[in-house]
Amino acid sequence: MHQRILILDYGSQVTQLIARRIRDAGVYCEIHPGDVDNDFIDAQEGLKGIILSGSHASAYQEEALKVPSRVFEVGVPVLGICYGMQAMALQLGGKVEWSDQREFGYAEIRAHGHTRLLDGLQDFNTPEGHGILKVWMSHGDRVTALPPGFKLMASTPSCAIAGMANEERGFYGVQFHPEVTHTTQGEAILNRFVTEICGCTHDWNMPDYVQEAVEKIREQVGSDEVILGLSGGVDSSVAAALIHKAIGDQLTCVFVDHGLLRLNEAQQVMDTFAGHFGVKVIHVDASEQFMGKLEGVTDPEAKRKIIGREFVEVFQAEAAKLKNARWLAQGTIYPDVIESAASKTGKAVAIKSHHNVGGLPDTLNLKLLEPLRELFKDEVRKLGVALGLPPAMVYRHPFPGPGLGVRILGEVKAEYADLLRRADAIFIDELRNTIDHNSGKSWYDLTSQAFAVFLPVKSVGVMGDGRTYDYVVALRAVQTTDFMTADWAELPYSLLKKVSSRIINEVRGINRVTYDVSSKPPATIEWE
């Protein structure tokens, strides 16, 4: 059993970042809704500490979620962040009020009192010798009176109590957000809380987790057979490799080719899983069926629904042939679970719903196996490497479920998909082959997501002595740490020039290449 940190979520859009930081420190943690009952707190095995997240709400509002009283009685350290600090202050006898001096964005806080949480951590000293931390604030309320037993831990010119501590009980509150990258010492602060204050050891890593996960799958499945929809994406690929390691030939994968995959992707999937790992894979080429259903459809959401519906239909038809299958395996990962739980309860600001969570057709009559549902994406990648999957597959950029269907603007046609996959392959090829001399890394590794988009417009061009009237593709490359915000990647002009030249010369039917210089927000990463 792993030592664990419990994170109670009060609706912040960045709660997942808290968990990712703690997992990166080699400590296991879980996120649960902020209004769990006291029995839930008592039932936490291996509990070493609790973190209270931020929120869009005000702690003094009548309808605001309250922190379960057992959080402050169970005898483990507690860290309140933003709303979490305000709720802690209010419920332990302090005072929280609306502030006419709101703080949103960069701030500099002064640390006070040499508390265990902040002692020795600073970004610079003032001329008077005060240690200053560069942090990220996002609040309109503030603590105006400390609870009994607490002392001042940090302040800003506009927020007299930006941090508080009761060191005897191990209770700490910070008004800023240590989980975001803008707080420069944020990682160090969270590491100190979970390791030094909570006393957690670094017992959470993917190579060690493999055997633990294998044993759990064997215990859950027994001698039953399992079916898995293999998409070629990271999540389903790692799930397939893990389940196959656990139960071997009891697993059958169904790989549905909808005609909207990347160049040579179907062959790569079959070579890796059927060829290298010896996994039973049923390859279904349903491209004509998908293209037929997409004919004449231009609305992005309608396209997504058609592709999703047809995938389920094809998969169900294949699953029906496997009479002994009792389990359906899915590559559901932890963010899917967290976000879907938020949207179901309505107690947090929902981010999005996920087809992997609770969206199964009842007619399958299969039990659900989700071996990755406790893992974040970066942990899934590390697990994939530990299982022996090719790093090039595991660390590939994200690819949408509907495939090229949402990278072809307007109507999807087989002709457009063929042009796009060849242009996209050239772009990715040149990103992989172009090394940035400052970092020594390829531009593929320096970008978080890169792809080509097919535009359903034609432009005039000249090739040789002839006039052309062909299609346009846009290139998109972004850099991000969390995919919630993203900057367009400032690729070298020489790289863009080479990609453009290759696409226009090698992909007959395209005569113009553009580069998307929009950041998120206001744009999204994908075009549809």
XYZ file of C-alpha atoms in Angstrom:
528
model
C 0.000 0.000 0.000
C 1.345 3.425 -0.980
C 1.526 6.360 1.380
C -0.919 8.903 0.073
C -1.764 12.586 -0.009
C -5.474 13.397 -0.292
C -6.363 16.433 -2.431
C -9.845 17.838 -1.851
C -11.094 19.708 -4.920
C -13.260 22.802 -4.500
C -13.574 23.568 -8.202
C -10.269 25.121 -9.261
C -9.369 24.643 -12.915
C -5.772 23.860 -11.879
C -6.347 21.246 -9.164
C -4.878 18.571 -11.429
C -1.598 20.488 -11.457
C -1.308 19.983 -7.688
C -1.578 16.223 -8.159
C 0.876 16.163 -11.054
C 3.477 18.066 -9.027
C 3.112 15.641 -6.113
C 3.255 12.549 -8.322
C 6.400 14.005 -9.945
C 7.907 14.071 -6.451
C 7.406 10.292 -6.259
C 4.437 10.498 -3.874
C 1.031 8.950 -4.568
C -1.992 11.235 -4.308
C -5.665 11.241 -5.252
C -8.167 14.007 -6.001
C -11.673 13.785 -4.527
C -14.596 16.244 -4.282
C -14.211 18.766 -1.481
C -17.439 17.814 0.289
C -16.696 14.153 1.004
C -17.996 13.093 4.422
C -16.029 12.436 7.596
C -16.264 8.676 7.145
C -14.446 9.030 3.827
C -11.580 10.826 5.562
C -11.391 8.126 8.251
C -11.323 5.386 5.614
C -8.182 6.717 3.880
C -5.461 4.084 4.295
C -1.876 5.304 4.408
C -2.986 8.943 4.669
C -0.015 11.243 5.307
C -1.416 14.688 4.481
C -4.312 16.654 2.983
C -4.306 19.531 0.485
C -7.334 21.830 0.016
C -7.551 23.280 -3.510
C -8.549 26.681 -4.809
C -12.042 27.541 -6.054
C -14.088 30.009 -8.065
C -16.339 30.473 -4.982
C -16.065 32.575 -1.818
C -15.574 30.665 1.433
C -18.021 32.896 3.352
C -20.941 32.300 0.963
C -23.747 30.256 2.474
C -23.706 27.754 -0.412
C -19.898 27.405 -0.436
C -18.512 23.896 0.117
C -17.256 23.337 3.651
C -14.146 21.346 4.522
C -15.083 18.099 6.333
C -14.409 18.617 10.055
C -12.350 15.393 10.249
C -9.726 17.004 8.001
C -8.669 19.101 10.988
C -9.031 16.253 13.492
C -7.439 13.242 11.818
C -3.915 14.236 12.861
C -2.115 14.766 9.527
C -0.641 17.996 8.083
C -3.004 20.141 5.990
C -2.115 22.668 3.267
C -4.806 25.114 2.109
C -4.302 26.829 -1.253
C -6.194 30.075 -2.039
C -9.845 29.120 -1.288
C -8.436 26.213 0.726
C -6.600 28.660 2.987
C -9.688 30.860 3.341
C -11.944 27.883 4.175
C -9.386 26.681 6.726
C -9.198 30.138 8.297
C -12.969 30.549 8.459
C -13.713 27.099 9.869
C -10.961 27.313 12.513
C -12.085 30.665 13.900
C -10.507 33.296 11.638
C -12.185 35.842 9.375
C -12.465 36.074 5.555
C -13.815 39.112 3.724
C -14.301 40.488 0.253
C -11.346 42.622 -0.823
C -11.480 45.803 -2.879
C -7.861 45.122 -3.899
C -8.010 41.924 -5.930
C -4.867 40.158 -7.090
C -4.834 38.258 -10.382
C -1.495 37.325 -11.861
C 2.134 37.886 -10.899
C 2.868 39.013 -7.336
C 5.838 39.213 -4.985
C 5.312 37.982 -1.442
C 7.463 38.470 1.617
C 7.973 35.415 3.825
C 7.679 35.834 7.607
C 8.505 33.747 10.650
C 10.850 31.116 9.171
C 8.135 28.465 9.000
C 9.061 24.927 7.931
C 7.124 25.347 4.691
C 8.928 28.446 3.383
C 12.163 28.590 5.392
C 15.127 29.209 3.082
C 12.986 29.429 -0.059
C 13.192 32.733 -1.896
C 13.712 34.202 -5.351
C 15.553 37.348 -4.241
C 16.304 39.610 -1.287
C 15.117 43.199 -0.846
C 17.701 45.869 0.085
C 16.375 45.490 3.656
C 17.242 41.780 3.560
C 13.694 40.397 3.319
C 13.269 37.177 1.354
C 10.822 37.541 -1.567
C 9.005 34.832 -3.550
C 7.673 35.327 -7.088
C 4.179 33.815 -7.109
C 0.892 33.638 -9.011
C -2.210 35.037 -7.308
C -5.863 34.633 -8.276
C -8.237 35.885 -5.587
C -10.825 38.533 -4.781
C -11.276 37.623 -1.103
C -8.734 37.629 1.703
C -8.150 36.426 5.248
C -8.463 39.437 7.534
C -8.031 37.728 10.931
C -5.928 34.658 11.734
C -7.538 31.692 13.481
C -6.388 31.017 17.068
C -2.984 29.302 17.166
C -1.899 30.556 13.708
C 0.891 32.979 12.900
C 1.624 35.109 9.833
C 3.706 33.266 7.211
C 3.642 35.617 4.181
C 2.279 38.974 2.994
C 2.064 41.305 -0.009
C 1.511 45.076 0.010
C -2.191 44.547 -0.843
C -2.742 41.292 1.080
C -1.586 41.481 4.711
C -2.167 37.743 5.266
C -0.910 35.900 2.166
C 0.179 32.889 4.186
C -0.498 31.475 7.652
C 0.738 28.574 9.732
C -0.067 26.594 12.874
C 3.125 24.569 13.080
C 2.091 22.568 16.143
C -0.758 21.011 14.180
C 1.027 21.058 10.795
C -1.571 23.384 9.234
C -0.443 25.779 6.498
C -2.321 28.144 4.200
C -1.056 30.068 1.173
C -3.068 32.632 -0.786
C -0.995 32.059 -3.923
C -0.925 28.993 -6.204
C 2.266 26.897 -5.800
C 0.992 24.363 -8.375
C 1.343 26.679 -11.401
C 4.658 27.204 -13.154
C 4.443 30.995 -12.650
C 5.212 30.417 -8.945
C 8.925 29.820 -9.304
C 9.453 28.007 -6.020
C 6.105 26.216 -6.238
C 7.558 22.790 -6.882
C 9.939 23.167 -3.946
C 7.089 24.288 -1.668
C 4.888 21.294 -2.528
C 7.854 18.900 -2.293
C 8.689 20.226 1.149
C 5.116 19.835 2.324
C 4.709 16.220 1.202
C 8.212 14.944 2.030
C 9.507 16.938 5.019
C 6.266 17.985 6.730
C 4.071 14.966 5.864
C 7.012 12.534 5.974
C 6.243 10.764 2.671
C 8.923 8.588 1.103
C 9.368 8.409 -2.672
C 7.583 5.092 -3.161
C 5.663 5.966 -6.370
C 7.386 5.272 -9.716
C 6.364 3.531 -12.929
C 8.960 0.737 -13.199
C 7.957 -0.522 -9.727
C 4.273 0.012 -10.510
C 4.315 -2.474 -13.419
C 4.219 -5.601 -11.239
C 1.657 -4.045 -8.904
C -0.633 -3.282 -11.879
C -0.079 -6.733 -13.412
C -1.115 -8.456 -10.174
C -4.206 -6.239 -9.880
C -5.310 -7.115 -13.441
C -4.795 -10.854 -12.857
C -6.804 -10.703 -9.648
C -9.613 -8.719 -11.302
C -9.892 -10.732 -14.527
C -9.036 -14.255 -13.411
C -9.385 -16.665 -16.334
C -11.838 -14.464 -18.309
C -11.110 -13.061 -21.763
C -10.703 -9.327 -22.405
C -11.370 -7.226 -25.503
C -9.760 -3.822 -26.093
C -10.286 -1.170 -28.769
C -6.756 -0.342 -29.909
C -6.567 3.093 -31.527
C -2.804 3.420 -31.871
C -2.823 6.317 -29.386
C -0.659 6.325 -26.273
C -3.362 5.409 -23.749
C -4.857 2.404 -25.536
C -1.384 1.206 -26.588
C -0.018 1.249 -23.022
C -3.229 -0.372 -21.721
C -2.842 -3.141 -24.329
C 0.826 -3.738 -23.462
C 0.089 -3.827 -19.718
C -2.910 -6.162 -19.987
C -1.027 -8.467 -22.379
C 1.857 -8.674 -19.898
C -0.668 -9.654 -17.222
C -2.872 -12.177 -19.056
C -1.261 -12.888 -22.454
C -3.625 -14.544 -24.956
C -6.686 -13.826 -22.815
C -6.526 -10.370 -24.452
C -7.845 -9.642 -27.960
C -7.422 -6.161 -29.439
C -9.654 -4.722 -32.152
C -7.959 -2.085 -34.310
C -10.493 -0.104 -36.355
C -9.015 1.810 -39.298
C -11.486 4.599 -40.075
C -9.419 5.989 -42.934
C -8.431 9.044 -40.904
C -5.149 7.817 -39.417
C -1.681 9.257 -39.924
C 0.586 7.995 -42.704
C 1.437 4.268 -42.307
C -0.089 4.256 -38.811
C -2.117 1.081 -39.310
C 0.974 -0.849 -40.385
C 3.012 0.518 -37.472
C 0.355 -0.562 -34.963
C 0.156 -4.064 -36.430
C 3.954 -4.391 -36.575
C 4.370 -3.279 -32.938
C 1.593 -5.256 -31.294
C 0.958 -8.270 -33.500
C 4.529 -8.558 -34.756
C 6.786 -7.527 -31.856
C 4.629 -8.274 -28.783
C 2.617 -11.167 -30.197
C -0.706 -9.612 -29.156
C -3.865 -10.935 -30.808
C -5.043 -8.004 -32.953
C -8.073 -7.997 -35.265
C -7.503 -5.339 -37.947
C -10.753 -3.951 -39.394
C -10.507 -1.661 -42.428
C -13.752 0.312 -42.188
C -12.574 3.391 -44.079
C -15.241 3.142 -46.782
C -17.992 2.880 -44.159
C -16.745 5.977 -42.311
C -16.240 8.032 -45.477
C -19.716 7.134 -46.677
C -21.298 8.343 -43.442
C -19.261 11.574 -43.483
C -20.222 12.505 -47.047
C -21.687 16.006 -47.188
C -21.221 16.671 -43.438
C -19.399 19.909 -42.594
C -20.320 20.694 -38.963
C -17.374 19.792 -36.642
C -19.545 18.414 -33.829
C -21.637 16.375 -36.269
C -18.444 14.862 -37.698
C -17.224 13.915 -34.229
C -20.518 12.240 -33.387
C -20.610 10.278 -36.653
C -17.040 9.047 -36.226
C -17.703 8.067 -32.592
C -20.975 6.327 -33.433
C -19.502 4.368 -36.342
C -16.516 3.315 -34.255
C -18.825 1.880 -31.579
C -20.877 0.102 -34.254
C -17.834 -1.517 -35.881
C -16.329 -2.408 -32.522
C -19.584 -3.941 -31.285
C -19.841 -6.089 -34.413
C -16.347 -7.476 -33.800
C -16.916 -7.886 -30.056
C -20.038 -9.946 -30.759
C -17.855 -12.496 -32.564
C -15.765 -13.049 -29.408
C -18.214 -15.171 -27.470
C -15.945 -15.728 -24.454
C -15.059 -12.067 -23.792
C -16.261 -10.908 -20.373
C -14.319 -7.646 -20.003
C -13.981 -4.484 -22.072
C -10.639 -2.755 -21.502
C -10.267 0.986 -22.036
C -7.394 3.452 -21.863
C -9.216 5.749 -19.431
C -6.678 7.866 -17.533
C -6.971 9.863 -14.315
C -7.796 13.292 -15.837
C -10.759 11.660 -17.656
C -12.065 10.358 -14.331
C -11.561 13.649 -12.467
C -13.113 15.837 -15.156
C -16.098 13.585 -15.730
C -16.755 13.372 -11.981
C -16.782 17.176 -11.843
C -19.299 17.433 -14.670
C -21.589 14.802 -13.107
C -21.736 16.269 -9.604
C -21.935 19.886 -10.709
C -19.937 20.784 -7.587
C -16.905 21.896 -9.569
C -16.599 23.809 -12.799
C -16.768 21.007 -15.368
C -14.037 20.963 -17.979
C -15.394 18.368 -20.420
C -17.021 14.971 -20.500
C -15.167 11.945 -21.837
C -16.365 9.107 -24.020
C -14.248 6.682 -21.982
C -16.097 7.366 -18.739
C -19.631 6.078 -18.404
C -20.337 6.255 -22.134
C -20.426 2.533 -22.906
C -23.337 1.029 -24.805
C -25.270 -1.284 -22.464
C -25.706 -3.799 -25.269
C -22.052 -4.866 -24.942
C -22.845 -6.576 -21.626
C -19.182 -6.494 -20.649
C -17.516 -5.586 -17.367
C -15.117 -2.649 -17.503
C -11.336 -2.946 -17.083
C -9.470 0.385 -16.804
C -5.894 -0.327 -15.692
C -4.676 3.260 -16.272
C -7.446 5.119 -14.458
C -5.118 6.128 -11.577
C -2.424 7.578 -13.871
C -1.736 10.966 -15.432
C -0.584 11.185 -19.046
C 3.100 11.613 -18.232
C 2.894 8.567 -15.941
C 1.232 6.552 -18.722
C 4.167 7.406 -21.002
C 6.711 6.336 -18.363
C 4.760 3.107 -17.856
C 4.809 2.480 -21.614
C 8.596 2.762 -21.706
C 8.884 0.471 -18.677
C 6.746 -2.083 -20.555
C 9.062 -1.978 -23.584
C 6.977 0.066 -26.012
C 9.034 2.108 -28.526
C 9.726 5.590 -27.077
C 8.824 7.118 -30.464
C 5.306 5.707 -30.041
C 4.972 6.496 -26.349
C 6.169 10.100 -26.629
C 4.304 10.884 -29.829
C 2.289 14.096 -29.886
C -1.418 13.852 -28.961
C -3.761 12.810 -31.762
C -7.536 13.424 -31.587
C -9.929 10.484 -31.344
C -11.696 11.428 -34.620
C -8.262 11.517 -36.264
C -7.836 13.643 -39.372
C -11.606 14.113 -39.411
C -11.208 17.240 -37.270
C -8.087 18.412 -39.114
C -9.931 18.535 -42.432
C -12.079 21.647 -42.267
C -15.556 21.178 -43.716
C -16.490 17.982 -45.522
C -14.213 14.974 -45.095
C -13.229 13.183 -48.292
C -10.767 10.343 -48.880
C -8.878 12.568 -51.338
C -8.454 15.290 -48.692
C -7.342 12.777 -46.055
C -4.690 11.387 -48.386
C -3.295 14.848 -49.172
C -3.309 15.827 -45.508
C -1.614 12.705 -44.145
C 1.241 13.088 -46.642
C 1.685 16.794 -45.834
C 1.492 16.063 -42.104
C 4.113 13.307 -42.388
C 6.531 15.711 -44.082
C 6.019 18.320 -41.351
C 6.621 15.789 -38.562
C 9.611 14.309 -40.408
C 11.336 17.693 -40.670
C 10.550 18.573 -37.039
C 12.209 15.323 -35.945
C 15.237 15.907 -38.177
C 15.864 19.562 -37.280
C 17.980 20.071 -34.156
C 17.869 23.259 -32.118
C 21.521 24.102 -31.441
C 20.829 25.833 -28.105
C 19.102 22.881 -26.469
C 20.442 20.007 -28.566
C 16.866 18.704 -28.944
C 14.822 18.173 -32.068
C 12.021 20.631 -32.778
C 9.595 17.721 -32.475
C 10.678 17.302 -28.851
C 10.589 21.056 -28.286
C 6.962 21.295 -29.398
C 4.065 19.787 -27.448
C 1.818 19.237 -30.451
C 2.376 19.776 -34.162
C 0.269 18.892 -37.179
C -1.057 20.014 -40.546
C -4.627 21.156 -41.224
C -6.389 20.797 -44.596
C -8.210 23.953 -45.697
C -11.085 23.440 -48.154
C -10.057 26.383 -50.316
C -8.020 26.605 -53.501
C -5.460 29.217 -54.394
C -3.664 30.167 -57.576
C -0.037 29.122 -57.963
C 2.682 28.741 -60.532
C 4.705 25.571 -61.088
C 7.184 25.593 -63.907
C 5.547 27.576 -66.678
C 2.034 26.509 -65.738
C -0.707 27.947 -63.606
C -2.012 25.782 -60.739
C -5.233 26.018 -58.765
C -4.764 23.707 -55.785
C -5.463 23.265 -52.083
C -3.944 24.944 -49.012
C -2.640 23.420 -45.782
C -1.902 25.231 -42.542
C 0.859 24.103 -40.180
C 0.244 24.276 -36.442
C 2.875 23.833 -33.692
C 2.440 24.818 -30.045
C 4.408 24.733 -26.814
C 2.663 24.150 -23.482
C 3.145 22.499 -20.102
C -0.490 21.646 -19.370
C -2.472 22.128 -22.646
C -4.773 24.559 -20.791
C -2.855 27.434 -22.336
C -0.408 27.231 -25.247
C 1.905 29.496 -27.230
C 2.567 29.027 -30.923
C 6.058 27.673 -31.448
C 8.559 30.092 -32.960
C 9.981 27.577 -35.426
C 13.068 28.642 -37.384
C 12.282 30.223 -40.758
C 14.680 27.767 -42.396
C 12.619 24.850 -41.039
C 9.324 26.344 -42.212
C 10.858 27.071 -45.604
C 12.010 23.466 -46.024
C 8.662 22.019 -44.910
C 6.753 24.299 -47.278
C 9.042 23.458 -50.191
C 8.776 19.713 -49.595
C 4.983 19.713 -49.245
C 4.424 21.771 -52.398
C 6.897 19.706 -54.424
C 6.001 16.244 -53.085
C 2.252 16.433 -52.477
C 0.578 16.986 -55.833
C -2.631 18.893 -55.176
C -1.258 21.368 -52.613
C 0.317 24.609 -53.788
C 0.276 26.816 -50.704
C 1.403 26.367 -47.069
C 0.588 28.733 -44.201
C 1.705 28.794 -40.539
C -0.743 29.356 -37.671
C 0.559 31.970 -35.207
C -2.430 31.915 -32.809
C -1.998 31.143 -29.118
C -4.481 29.463 -26.763
C -6.470 31.383 -25.680
C -8.082 32.911 -27.683
C -7.625 30.128 -30.260
C -7.806 26.420 -29.435
C -4.970 24.038 -30.305
C -7.018 22.014 -32.792
C -8.884 23.925 -35.492
C -12.138 22.009 -34.963
